[in-house]
Coordinates of C-alpha atoms in Angstrom, one line a residue:
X19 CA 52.2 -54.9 -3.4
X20 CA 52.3 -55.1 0.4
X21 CA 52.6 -57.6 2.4
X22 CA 50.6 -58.7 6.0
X23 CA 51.9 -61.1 8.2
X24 CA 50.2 -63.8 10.5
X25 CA 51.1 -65.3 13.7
X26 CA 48.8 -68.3 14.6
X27 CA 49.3 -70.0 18.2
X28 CA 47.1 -72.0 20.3
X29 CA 45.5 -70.1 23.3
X30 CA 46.5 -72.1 26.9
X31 CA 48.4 -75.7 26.7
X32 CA 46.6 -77.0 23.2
X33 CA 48.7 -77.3 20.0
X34 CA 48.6 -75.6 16.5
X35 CA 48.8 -78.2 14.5
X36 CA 45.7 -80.3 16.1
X37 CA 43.1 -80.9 13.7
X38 CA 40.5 -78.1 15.2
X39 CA 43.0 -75.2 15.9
X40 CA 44.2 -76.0 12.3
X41 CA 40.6 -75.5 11.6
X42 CA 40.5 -72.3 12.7
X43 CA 43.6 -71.0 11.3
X44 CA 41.9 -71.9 8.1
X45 CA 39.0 -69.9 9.0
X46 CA 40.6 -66.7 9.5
X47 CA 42.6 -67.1 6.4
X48 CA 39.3 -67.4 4.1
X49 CA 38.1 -64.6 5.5
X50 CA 40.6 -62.8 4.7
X51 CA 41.1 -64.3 1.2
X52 CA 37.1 -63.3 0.8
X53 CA 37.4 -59.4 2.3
X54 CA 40.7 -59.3 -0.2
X55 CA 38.8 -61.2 -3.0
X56 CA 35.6 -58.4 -2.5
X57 CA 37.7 -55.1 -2.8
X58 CA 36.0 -52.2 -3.4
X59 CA 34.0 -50.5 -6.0
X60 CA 34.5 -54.5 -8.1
X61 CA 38.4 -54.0 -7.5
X62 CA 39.9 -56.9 -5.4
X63 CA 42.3 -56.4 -3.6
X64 CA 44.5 -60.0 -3.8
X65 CA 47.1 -61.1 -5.7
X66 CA 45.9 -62.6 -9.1
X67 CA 46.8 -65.2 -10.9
X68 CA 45.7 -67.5 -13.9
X69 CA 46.0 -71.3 -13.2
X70 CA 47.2 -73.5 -16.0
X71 CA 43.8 -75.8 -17.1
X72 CA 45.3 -79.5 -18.0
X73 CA 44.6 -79.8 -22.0
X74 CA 44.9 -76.0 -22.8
X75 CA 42.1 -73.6 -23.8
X76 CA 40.5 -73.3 -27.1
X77 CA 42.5 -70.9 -29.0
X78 CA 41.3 -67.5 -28.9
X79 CA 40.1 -67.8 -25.2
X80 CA 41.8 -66.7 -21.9
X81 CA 42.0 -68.6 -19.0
X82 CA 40.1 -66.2 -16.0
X83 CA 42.0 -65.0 -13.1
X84 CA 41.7 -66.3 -9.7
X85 CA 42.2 -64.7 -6.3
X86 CA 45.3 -65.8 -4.9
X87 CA 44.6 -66.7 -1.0
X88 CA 46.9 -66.4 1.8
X89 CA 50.7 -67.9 1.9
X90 CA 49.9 -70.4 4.5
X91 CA 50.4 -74.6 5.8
X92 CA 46.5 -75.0 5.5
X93 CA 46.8 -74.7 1.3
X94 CA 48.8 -78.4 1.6
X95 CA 46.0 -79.2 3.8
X96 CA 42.6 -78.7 1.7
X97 CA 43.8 -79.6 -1.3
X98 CA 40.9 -78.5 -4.3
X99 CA 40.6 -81.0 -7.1
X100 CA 40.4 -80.0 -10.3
X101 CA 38.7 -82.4 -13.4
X102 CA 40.6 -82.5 -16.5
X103 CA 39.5 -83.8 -20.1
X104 CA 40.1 -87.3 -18.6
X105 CA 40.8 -89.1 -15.0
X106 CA 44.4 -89.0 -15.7
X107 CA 44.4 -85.3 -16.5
X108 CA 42.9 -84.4 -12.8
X109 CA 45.1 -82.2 -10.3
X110 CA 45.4 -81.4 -6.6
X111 CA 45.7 -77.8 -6.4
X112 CA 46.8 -76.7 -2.4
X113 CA 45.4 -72.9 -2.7
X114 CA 42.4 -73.5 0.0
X115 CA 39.7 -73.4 -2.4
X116 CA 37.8 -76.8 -1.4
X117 CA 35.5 -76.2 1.5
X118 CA 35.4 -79.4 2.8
X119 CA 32.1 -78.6 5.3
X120 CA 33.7 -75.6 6.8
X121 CA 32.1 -72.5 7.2
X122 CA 32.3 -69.6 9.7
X123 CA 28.7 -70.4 10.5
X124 CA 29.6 -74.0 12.1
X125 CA 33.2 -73.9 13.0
X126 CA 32.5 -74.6 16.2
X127 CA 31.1 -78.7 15.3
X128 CA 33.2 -78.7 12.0
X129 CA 36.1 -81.6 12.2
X130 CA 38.6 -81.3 9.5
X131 CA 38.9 -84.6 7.7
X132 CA 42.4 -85.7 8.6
X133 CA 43.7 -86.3 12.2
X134 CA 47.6 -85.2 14.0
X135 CA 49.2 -87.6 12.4
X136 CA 48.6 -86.9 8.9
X137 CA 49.3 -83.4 9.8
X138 CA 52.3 -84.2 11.3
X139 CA 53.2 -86.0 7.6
X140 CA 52.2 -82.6 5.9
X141 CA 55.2 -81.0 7.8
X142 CA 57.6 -83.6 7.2
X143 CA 56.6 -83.6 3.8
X144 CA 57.2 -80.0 2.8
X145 CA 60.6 -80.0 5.1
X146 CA 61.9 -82.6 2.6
X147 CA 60.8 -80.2 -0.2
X148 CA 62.9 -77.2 1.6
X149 CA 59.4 -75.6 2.9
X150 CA 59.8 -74.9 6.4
X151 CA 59.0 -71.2 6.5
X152 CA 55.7 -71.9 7.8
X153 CA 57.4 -73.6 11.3
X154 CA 58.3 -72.1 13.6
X155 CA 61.6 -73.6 14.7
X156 CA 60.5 -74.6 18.3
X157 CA 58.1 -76.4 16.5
X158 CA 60.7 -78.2 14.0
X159 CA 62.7 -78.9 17.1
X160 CA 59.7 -80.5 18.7
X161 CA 59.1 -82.8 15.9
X162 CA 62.6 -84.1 15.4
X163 CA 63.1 -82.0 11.4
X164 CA 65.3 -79.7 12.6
X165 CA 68.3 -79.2 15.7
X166 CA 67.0 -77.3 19.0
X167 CA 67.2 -73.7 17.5
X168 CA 70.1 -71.2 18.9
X169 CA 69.3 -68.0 21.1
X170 CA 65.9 -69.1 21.7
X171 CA 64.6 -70.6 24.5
X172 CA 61.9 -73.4 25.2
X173 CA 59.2 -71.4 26.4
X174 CA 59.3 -69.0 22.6
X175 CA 56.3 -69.4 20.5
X176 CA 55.2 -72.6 18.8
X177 CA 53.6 -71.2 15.7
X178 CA 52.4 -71.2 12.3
X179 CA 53.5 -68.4 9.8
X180 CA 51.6 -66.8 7.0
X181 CA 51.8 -64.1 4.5
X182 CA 48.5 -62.3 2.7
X183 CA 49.6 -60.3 -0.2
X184 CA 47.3 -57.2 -1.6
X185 CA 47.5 -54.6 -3.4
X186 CA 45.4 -51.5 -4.6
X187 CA 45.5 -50.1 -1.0
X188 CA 44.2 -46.7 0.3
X189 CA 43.9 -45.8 3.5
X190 CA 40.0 -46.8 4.0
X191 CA 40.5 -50.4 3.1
X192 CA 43.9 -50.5 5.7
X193 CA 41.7 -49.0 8.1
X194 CA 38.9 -51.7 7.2
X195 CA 41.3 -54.4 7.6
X196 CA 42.7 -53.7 10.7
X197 CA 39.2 -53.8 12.0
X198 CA 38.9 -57.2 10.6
X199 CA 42.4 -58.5 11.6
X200 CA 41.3 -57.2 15.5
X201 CA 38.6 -59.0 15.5
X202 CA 40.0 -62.1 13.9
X203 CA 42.7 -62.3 16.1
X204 CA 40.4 -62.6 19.5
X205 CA 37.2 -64.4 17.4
X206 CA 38.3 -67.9 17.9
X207 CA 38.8 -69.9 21.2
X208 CA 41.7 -72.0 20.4
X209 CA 43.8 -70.1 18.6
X210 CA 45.4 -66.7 19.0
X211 CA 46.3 -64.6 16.2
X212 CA 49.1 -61.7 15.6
X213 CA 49.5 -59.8 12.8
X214 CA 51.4 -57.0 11.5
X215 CA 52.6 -55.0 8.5
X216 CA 54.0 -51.9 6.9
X217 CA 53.5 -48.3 8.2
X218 CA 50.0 -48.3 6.3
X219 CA 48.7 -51.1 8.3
X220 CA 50.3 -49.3 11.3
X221 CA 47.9 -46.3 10.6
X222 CA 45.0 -48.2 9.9
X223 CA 45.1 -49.5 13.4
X224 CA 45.5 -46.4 14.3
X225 CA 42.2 -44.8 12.4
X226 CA 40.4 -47.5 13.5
X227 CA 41.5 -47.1 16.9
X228 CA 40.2 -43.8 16.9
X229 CA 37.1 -44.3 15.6
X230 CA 36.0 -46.6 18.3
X231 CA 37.8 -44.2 20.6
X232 CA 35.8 -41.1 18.8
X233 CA 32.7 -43.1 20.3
X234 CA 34.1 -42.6 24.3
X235 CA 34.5 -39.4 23.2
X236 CA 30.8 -39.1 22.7
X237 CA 30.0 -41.3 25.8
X238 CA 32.0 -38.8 27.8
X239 CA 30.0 -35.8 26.3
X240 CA 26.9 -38.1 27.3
X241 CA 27.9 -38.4 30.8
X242 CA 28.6 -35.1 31.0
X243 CA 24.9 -34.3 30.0
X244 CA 23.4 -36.7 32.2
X245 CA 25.6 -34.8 34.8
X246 CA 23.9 -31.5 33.6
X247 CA 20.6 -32.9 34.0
X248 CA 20.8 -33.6 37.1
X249 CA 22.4 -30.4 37.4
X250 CA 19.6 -28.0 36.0
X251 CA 17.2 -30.4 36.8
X252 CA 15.8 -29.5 33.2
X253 CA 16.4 -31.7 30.4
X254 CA 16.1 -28.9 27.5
X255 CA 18.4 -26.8 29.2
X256 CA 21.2 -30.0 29.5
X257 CA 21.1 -30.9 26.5
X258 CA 21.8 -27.5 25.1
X259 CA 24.4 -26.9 27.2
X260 CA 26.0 -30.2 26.4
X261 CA 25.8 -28.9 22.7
X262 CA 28.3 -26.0 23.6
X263 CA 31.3 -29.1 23.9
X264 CA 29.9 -30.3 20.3
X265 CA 29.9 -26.9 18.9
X266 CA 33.6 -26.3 19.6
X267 CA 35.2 -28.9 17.5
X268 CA 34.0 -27.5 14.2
X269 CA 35.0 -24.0 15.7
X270 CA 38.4 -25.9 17.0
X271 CA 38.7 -27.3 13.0
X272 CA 37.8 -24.1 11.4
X273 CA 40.4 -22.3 13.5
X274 CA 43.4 -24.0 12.8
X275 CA 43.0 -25.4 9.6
X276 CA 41.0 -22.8 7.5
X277 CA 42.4 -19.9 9.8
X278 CA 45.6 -21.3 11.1
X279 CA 46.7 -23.1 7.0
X280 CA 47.6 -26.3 8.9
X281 CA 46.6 -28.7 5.9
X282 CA 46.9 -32.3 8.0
X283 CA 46.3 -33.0 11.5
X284 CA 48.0 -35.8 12.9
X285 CA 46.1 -38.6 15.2
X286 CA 48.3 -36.8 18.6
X287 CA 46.2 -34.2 18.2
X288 CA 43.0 -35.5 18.5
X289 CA 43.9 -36.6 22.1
X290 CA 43.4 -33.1 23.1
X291 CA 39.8 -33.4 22.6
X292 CA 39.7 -35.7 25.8
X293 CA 41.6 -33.3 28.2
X294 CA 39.2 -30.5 27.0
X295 CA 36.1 -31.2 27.3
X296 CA 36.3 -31.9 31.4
X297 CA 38.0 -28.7 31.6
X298 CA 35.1 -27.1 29.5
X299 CA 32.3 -28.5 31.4
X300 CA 34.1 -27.2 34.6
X301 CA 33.5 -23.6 33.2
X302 CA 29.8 -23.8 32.7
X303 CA 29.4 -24.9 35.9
X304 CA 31.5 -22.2 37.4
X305 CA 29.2 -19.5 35.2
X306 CA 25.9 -21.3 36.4
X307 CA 26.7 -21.1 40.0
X308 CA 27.1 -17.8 39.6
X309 CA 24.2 -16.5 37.6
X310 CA 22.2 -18.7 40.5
X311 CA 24.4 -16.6 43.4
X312 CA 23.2 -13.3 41.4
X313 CA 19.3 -14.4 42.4
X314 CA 19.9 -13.8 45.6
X315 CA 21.2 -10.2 45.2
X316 CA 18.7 -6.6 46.2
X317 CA 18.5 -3.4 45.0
X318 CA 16.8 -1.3 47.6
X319 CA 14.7 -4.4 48.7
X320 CA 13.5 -5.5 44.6
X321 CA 15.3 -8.4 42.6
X322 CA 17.5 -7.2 40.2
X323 CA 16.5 -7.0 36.2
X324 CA 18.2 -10.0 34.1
X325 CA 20.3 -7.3 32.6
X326 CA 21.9 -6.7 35.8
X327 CA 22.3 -10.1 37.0
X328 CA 24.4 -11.1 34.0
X329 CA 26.9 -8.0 34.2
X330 CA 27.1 -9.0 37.2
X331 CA 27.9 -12.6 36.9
X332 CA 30.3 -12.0 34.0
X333 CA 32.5 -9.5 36.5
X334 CA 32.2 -12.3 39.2
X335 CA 33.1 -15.1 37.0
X336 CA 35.2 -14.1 34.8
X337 CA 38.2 -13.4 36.5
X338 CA 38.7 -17.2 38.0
X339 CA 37.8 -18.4 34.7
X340 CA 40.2 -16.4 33.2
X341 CA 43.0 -17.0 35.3
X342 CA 42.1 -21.4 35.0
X343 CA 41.7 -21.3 31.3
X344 CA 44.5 -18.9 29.9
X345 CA 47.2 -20.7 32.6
X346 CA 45.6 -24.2 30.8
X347 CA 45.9 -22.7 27.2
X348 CA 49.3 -21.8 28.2
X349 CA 50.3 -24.9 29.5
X350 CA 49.2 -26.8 26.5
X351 CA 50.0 -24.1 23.8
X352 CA 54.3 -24.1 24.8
X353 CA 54.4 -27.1 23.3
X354 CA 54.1 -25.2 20.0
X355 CA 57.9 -24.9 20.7
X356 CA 58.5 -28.8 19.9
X357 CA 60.3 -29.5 16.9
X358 CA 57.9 -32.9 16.9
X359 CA 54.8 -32.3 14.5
X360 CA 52.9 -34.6 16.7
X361 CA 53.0 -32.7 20.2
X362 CA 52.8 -29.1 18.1
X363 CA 49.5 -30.0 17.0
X364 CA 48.3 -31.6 19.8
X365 CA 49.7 -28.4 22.2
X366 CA 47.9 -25.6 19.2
X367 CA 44.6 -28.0 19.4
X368 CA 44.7 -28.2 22.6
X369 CA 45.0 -24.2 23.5
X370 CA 43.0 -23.3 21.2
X371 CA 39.7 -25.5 21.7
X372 CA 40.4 -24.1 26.0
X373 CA 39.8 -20.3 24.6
X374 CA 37.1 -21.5 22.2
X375 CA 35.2 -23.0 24.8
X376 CA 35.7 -20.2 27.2
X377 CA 34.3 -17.7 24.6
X378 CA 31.1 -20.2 24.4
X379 CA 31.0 -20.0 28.1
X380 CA 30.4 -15.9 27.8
X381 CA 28.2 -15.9 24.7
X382 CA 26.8 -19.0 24.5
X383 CA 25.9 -20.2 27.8
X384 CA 24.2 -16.5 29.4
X385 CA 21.4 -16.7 26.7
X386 CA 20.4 -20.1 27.8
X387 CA 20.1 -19.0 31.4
X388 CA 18.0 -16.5 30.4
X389 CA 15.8 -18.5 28.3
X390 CA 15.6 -20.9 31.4
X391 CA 14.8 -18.1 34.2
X392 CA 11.7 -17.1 31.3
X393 CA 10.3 -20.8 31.5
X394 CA 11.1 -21.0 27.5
X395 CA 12.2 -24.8 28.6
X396 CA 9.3 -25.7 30.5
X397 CA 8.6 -27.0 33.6
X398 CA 11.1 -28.0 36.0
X399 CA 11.7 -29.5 39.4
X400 CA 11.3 -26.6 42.0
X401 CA 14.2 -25.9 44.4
X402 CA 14.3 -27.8 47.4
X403 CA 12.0 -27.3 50.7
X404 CA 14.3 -24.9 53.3
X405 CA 14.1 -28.0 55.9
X406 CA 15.8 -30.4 53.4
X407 CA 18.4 -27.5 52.3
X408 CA 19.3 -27.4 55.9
X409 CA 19.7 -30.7 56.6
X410 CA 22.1 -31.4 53.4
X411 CA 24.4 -28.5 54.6
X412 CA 24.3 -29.9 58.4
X413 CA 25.2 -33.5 56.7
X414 CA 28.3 -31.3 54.9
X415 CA 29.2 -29.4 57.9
X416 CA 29.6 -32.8 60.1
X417 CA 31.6 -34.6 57.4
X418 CA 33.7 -31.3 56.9
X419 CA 34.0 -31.4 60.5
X420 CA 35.1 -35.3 61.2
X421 CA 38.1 -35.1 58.3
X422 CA 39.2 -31.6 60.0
X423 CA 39.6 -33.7 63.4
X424 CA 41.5 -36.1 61.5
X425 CA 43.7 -33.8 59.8
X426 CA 47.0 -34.5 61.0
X427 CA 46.1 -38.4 60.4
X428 CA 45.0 -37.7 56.6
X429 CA 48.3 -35.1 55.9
X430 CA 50.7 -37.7 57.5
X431 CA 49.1 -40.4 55.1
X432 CA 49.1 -37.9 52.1
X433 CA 52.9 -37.0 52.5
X434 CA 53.7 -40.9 53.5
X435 CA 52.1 -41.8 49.5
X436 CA 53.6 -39.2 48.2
X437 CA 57.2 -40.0 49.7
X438 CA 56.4 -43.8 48.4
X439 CA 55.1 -42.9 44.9
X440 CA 57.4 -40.0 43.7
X441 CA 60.9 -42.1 42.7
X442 CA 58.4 -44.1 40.5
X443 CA 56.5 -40.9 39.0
X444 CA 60.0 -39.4 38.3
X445 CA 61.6 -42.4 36.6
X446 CA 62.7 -43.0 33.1
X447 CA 62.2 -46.5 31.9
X448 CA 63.4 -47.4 28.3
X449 CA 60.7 -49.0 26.2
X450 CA 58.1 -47.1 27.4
X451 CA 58.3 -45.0 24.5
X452 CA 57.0 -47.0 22.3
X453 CA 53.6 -46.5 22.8
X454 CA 53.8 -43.2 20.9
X455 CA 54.3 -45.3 17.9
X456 CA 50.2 -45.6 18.5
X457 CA 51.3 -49.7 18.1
X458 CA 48.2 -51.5 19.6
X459 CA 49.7 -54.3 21.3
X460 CA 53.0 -54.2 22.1
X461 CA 53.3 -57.6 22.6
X462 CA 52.0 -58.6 19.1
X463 CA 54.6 -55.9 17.4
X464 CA 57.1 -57.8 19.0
X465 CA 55.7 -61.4 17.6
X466 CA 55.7 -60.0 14.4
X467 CA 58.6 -58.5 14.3
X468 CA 60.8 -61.8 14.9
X469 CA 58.5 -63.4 12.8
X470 CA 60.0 -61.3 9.9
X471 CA 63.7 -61.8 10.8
X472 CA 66.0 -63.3 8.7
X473 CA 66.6 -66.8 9.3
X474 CA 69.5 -66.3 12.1
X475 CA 70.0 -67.6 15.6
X476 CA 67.6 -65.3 16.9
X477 CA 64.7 -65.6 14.4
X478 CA 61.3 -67.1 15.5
X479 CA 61.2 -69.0 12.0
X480 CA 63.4 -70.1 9.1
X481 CA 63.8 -67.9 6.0
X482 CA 60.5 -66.7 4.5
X483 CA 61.9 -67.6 0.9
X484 CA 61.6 -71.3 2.2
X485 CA 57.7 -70.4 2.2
X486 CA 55.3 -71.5 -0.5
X487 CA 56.3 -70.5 -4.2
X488 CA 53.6 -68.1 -6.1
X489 CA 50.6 -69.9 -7.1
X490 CA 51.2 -69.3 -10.9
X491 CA 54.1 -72.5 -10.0
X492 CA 51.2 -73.9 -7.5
X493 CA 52.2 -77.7 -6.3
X494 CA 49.8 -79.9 -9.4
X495 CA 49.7 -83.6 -9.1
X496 CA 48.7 -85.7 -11.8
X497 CA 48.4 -88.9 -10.0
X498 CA 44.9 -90.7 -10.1
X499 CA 45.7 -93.1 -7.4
X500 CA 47.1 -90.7 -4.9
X501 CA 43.3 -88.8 -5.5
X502 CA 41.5 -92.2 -4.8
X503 CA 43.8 -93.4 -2.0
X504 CA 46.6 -91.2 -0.4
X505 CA 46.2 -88.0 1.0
X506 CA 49.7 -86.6 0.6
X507 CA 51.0 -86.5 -3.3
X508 CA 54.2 -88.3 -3.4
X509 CA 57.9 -86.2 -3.5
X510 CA 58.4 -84.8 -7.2
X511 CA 60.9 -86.2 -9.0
X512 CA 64.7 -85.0 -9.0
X513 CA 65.4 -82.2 -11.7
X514 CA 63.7 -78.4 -11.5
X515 CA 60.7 -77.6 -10.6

């Protein structure tokens, strides 16, 4: 079993417990309740339970399970009612399965059907039965049910708490519902949601994360292209050559893992990808200005044969590409050293997709050129008339020429920044840090994270055992008249539950 906590607050100076945030609130929790209710491949995901029918069963038969829904105030809210043999046999049952006109189709008109003050009775109500988990204590304190709470100060969070129990987990459905919990949490106007959970939720962020992040990934290797196009001025030939950054991370995966044994690669790693692939595109443009410098070479008055022109453009660019790459592959391979698994990875991942890319500049990228100087691409754009090539280097030569006669204002600028900047670049500030825990939002880790203290001075809410009990005990009341005229059941009688 694991366990997912919520957080709901109202967004600017509104209130959680009027009638339309509470609305909401209830809307992200049957969503929820649904997505756990689902699972996957016909297994759900939520707590189960089998709730007592008034009058029994016929023997032989088995009362079906349920799907349990979310811990939460809103069950005491839309109570279901459930018929028995006979009108005095009929229940309330608070476990949000009534939907009272709501859907996630018109939550935007919907009204619930009970205004601040009943809600305002709801929480009285449970803190006679011993049930404020759900309250935050600023929020107790505001309503006169509880002292001004110790160690925390006006301004901390007035909230609701709830809790979402699953179980059946793997890492594709944490992944799935951290997707959904993002989304929930900025879906609705009124209300702003925070959740958190165990390390597996913690990684599911994380996958998802990634896999929107794999996307700019893609849009960076697009840009690059569209670069390249404008570049060669020859679609075929860009989009081939933007192929060469695709074609290295198989090479970069087949490398460390098949060759190298490493058996896991850890999410650090794949931020690598993102230094590498400017650093890669820099190299075929290096090579291509080249292998056009080699056009304008003569031997004894004749153009020289493609064979010639690409020895020489490998001995001309080789060497600077050499000396950038294998002092970047460097750089990011010492961190091999680190006792860290994290930064190994991402240092071996790193080096290794630099050399893999400059071995793709060398063999990869010289056949293209050739197929491009042999028209097997098509068409393209000539090269530009002599006039215009000599009025874009005039433009270059002036603007070279008016920062070179404001040199010393520019350097005396440059150093002033850099006198300004460096104490901040070179500081240590604690907390900072825990971004490498890959935690989304700060901010909401640190909601959470009171929200699942223990009920002391400094806790955001009372003890979570003061919370709903399981639903297998769920609150019944047997009470025609409080059906027909009152909306909260009356206190139970003294004695155990």
């Amino acid at each position: 079993r694991n366990s997912v906590w919520l957080v709901h607050t109202a967004r600017r100076d509104g209130s959680i417990l009027e009638p339309r945030a509470l609305a909401q609130v209830r809307l992200v929790e049957l969503e929820l309740t649904r997505w756990a209710a689902e699972g996957r491949d016909g297994q759900p995901h939520c707590e189960e339970w089998r709730p007592p029918l008034p009058g029994g069963l016929p023997a032989g038969e088995q009362q079906p399970c349920e799907c349990e829904s979310v811990d939460s105030v809103v069950n005491y809210l839309w109570p279901a009612v459930e018929e028995g043999e006979s009108a005095e046999n009929r229940s309330l049952v608070f476990d949000v399965r009534r939907p009272a006109g709501l859907t996630p189709t018109d939550e935007k008109c919907a009204e619930p059907h009970f205004d601040r003050n009943e809600t305002e009775g709801v929480v009285e109500w449970l803190a006679r039965r011993h049930r404020t988990g759900f309250f935050s204590r600023q929020l107790l304190a505001d309503l006169g049910l509880a002292p001004p709470p110790r160690g925390l100060a006006k301004r901390d969070l007035v909230a609701l708490r709830s809790k979402l129990t699953l179980r059946g987990m793997n890492s594709e459905d944490w992944r799935d519902l951290a997707g959904l919990l993002a989304r929930l949490s900025q879906q609705y106007p009124l209300i702003r949601t925070y959740y958190g959970g165990g390390t597996s939720l913690l990684y599911g962020e994380l996958m998802a994360s990634l896999s929107h992040d794999l996307w700019l990934l893609l849009l960076a290797c697009a840009l690059v292209g569209g670069y390249m196009r404008l570049y060669f001025r020859c679609a075929r030939m860009a989009a081939l050559a933007t192929a060469q950054l695709l074609l290295s991370f198989p090479l970069l995966y087949w490398c460390v893992c098949v060759l190298g044994g490493v058996q896991k690669l850890s999410a650090f790693s794949a931020a690598s990808l993102w230094v590498v692939v400017g650093v890669s595109a820099d190299n075929m443009f290096v090579y291509c200005d080249t292998w056009a410098q080699s056009d304008k070479l003569r031997c004894r008055g004749e153009p020289l044969s493609l064979a010639a022109r690409l020895r020489w453009t490998c001995r001309q660019a080789l060497p600077p590409l050499l000396a950038a790459d294998l002092t970047t592959a460097f750089s990011l391979l010492i961190n091999c050293s680190s006792a860290i698994p994290a930064v190994f990875q991402f240092g071996l991942c790193g080096g290794v997709l630099i050399l893999i890319n400059l071995a793709l500049a060398l063999t990869y990228l010289p056949p293209l050129l050739v197929l491009r100087e042999q028209g097997a691409f098509g068409l393209h754009r000539e090269p530009l008339p002599e006039p215009q090539r000599a009025a874009q280097a005039r433009r270059l030569r002036d603007l070279h020429a008016c920062w070179f006669a404001s040199r010393r204002a520019v350097l005396c600028g440059f150093a002033a920044s850099l006198l300004l900047l460096a104490p901040l670049a070179l500081s240590l500030q604690y907390g900072f840090d825990d971004t490498f825990t890959f935690a989304p939002d700060p901010t909401m880790q640190a909601v959470i994270d009171r929200a699942r203290g223990g009920p002391n001075g400094s806790a955001l809410f009372p003890s979570d055992r003061m919370m709903s009990e399981r639903r297998s005990r769920a609150l019944r009341v047997k009470n025609d008249q409080t059906l027909a005229v009152g909306f909260l059941p009356p206190d139970p009688p003294p004695g155990p539950p």
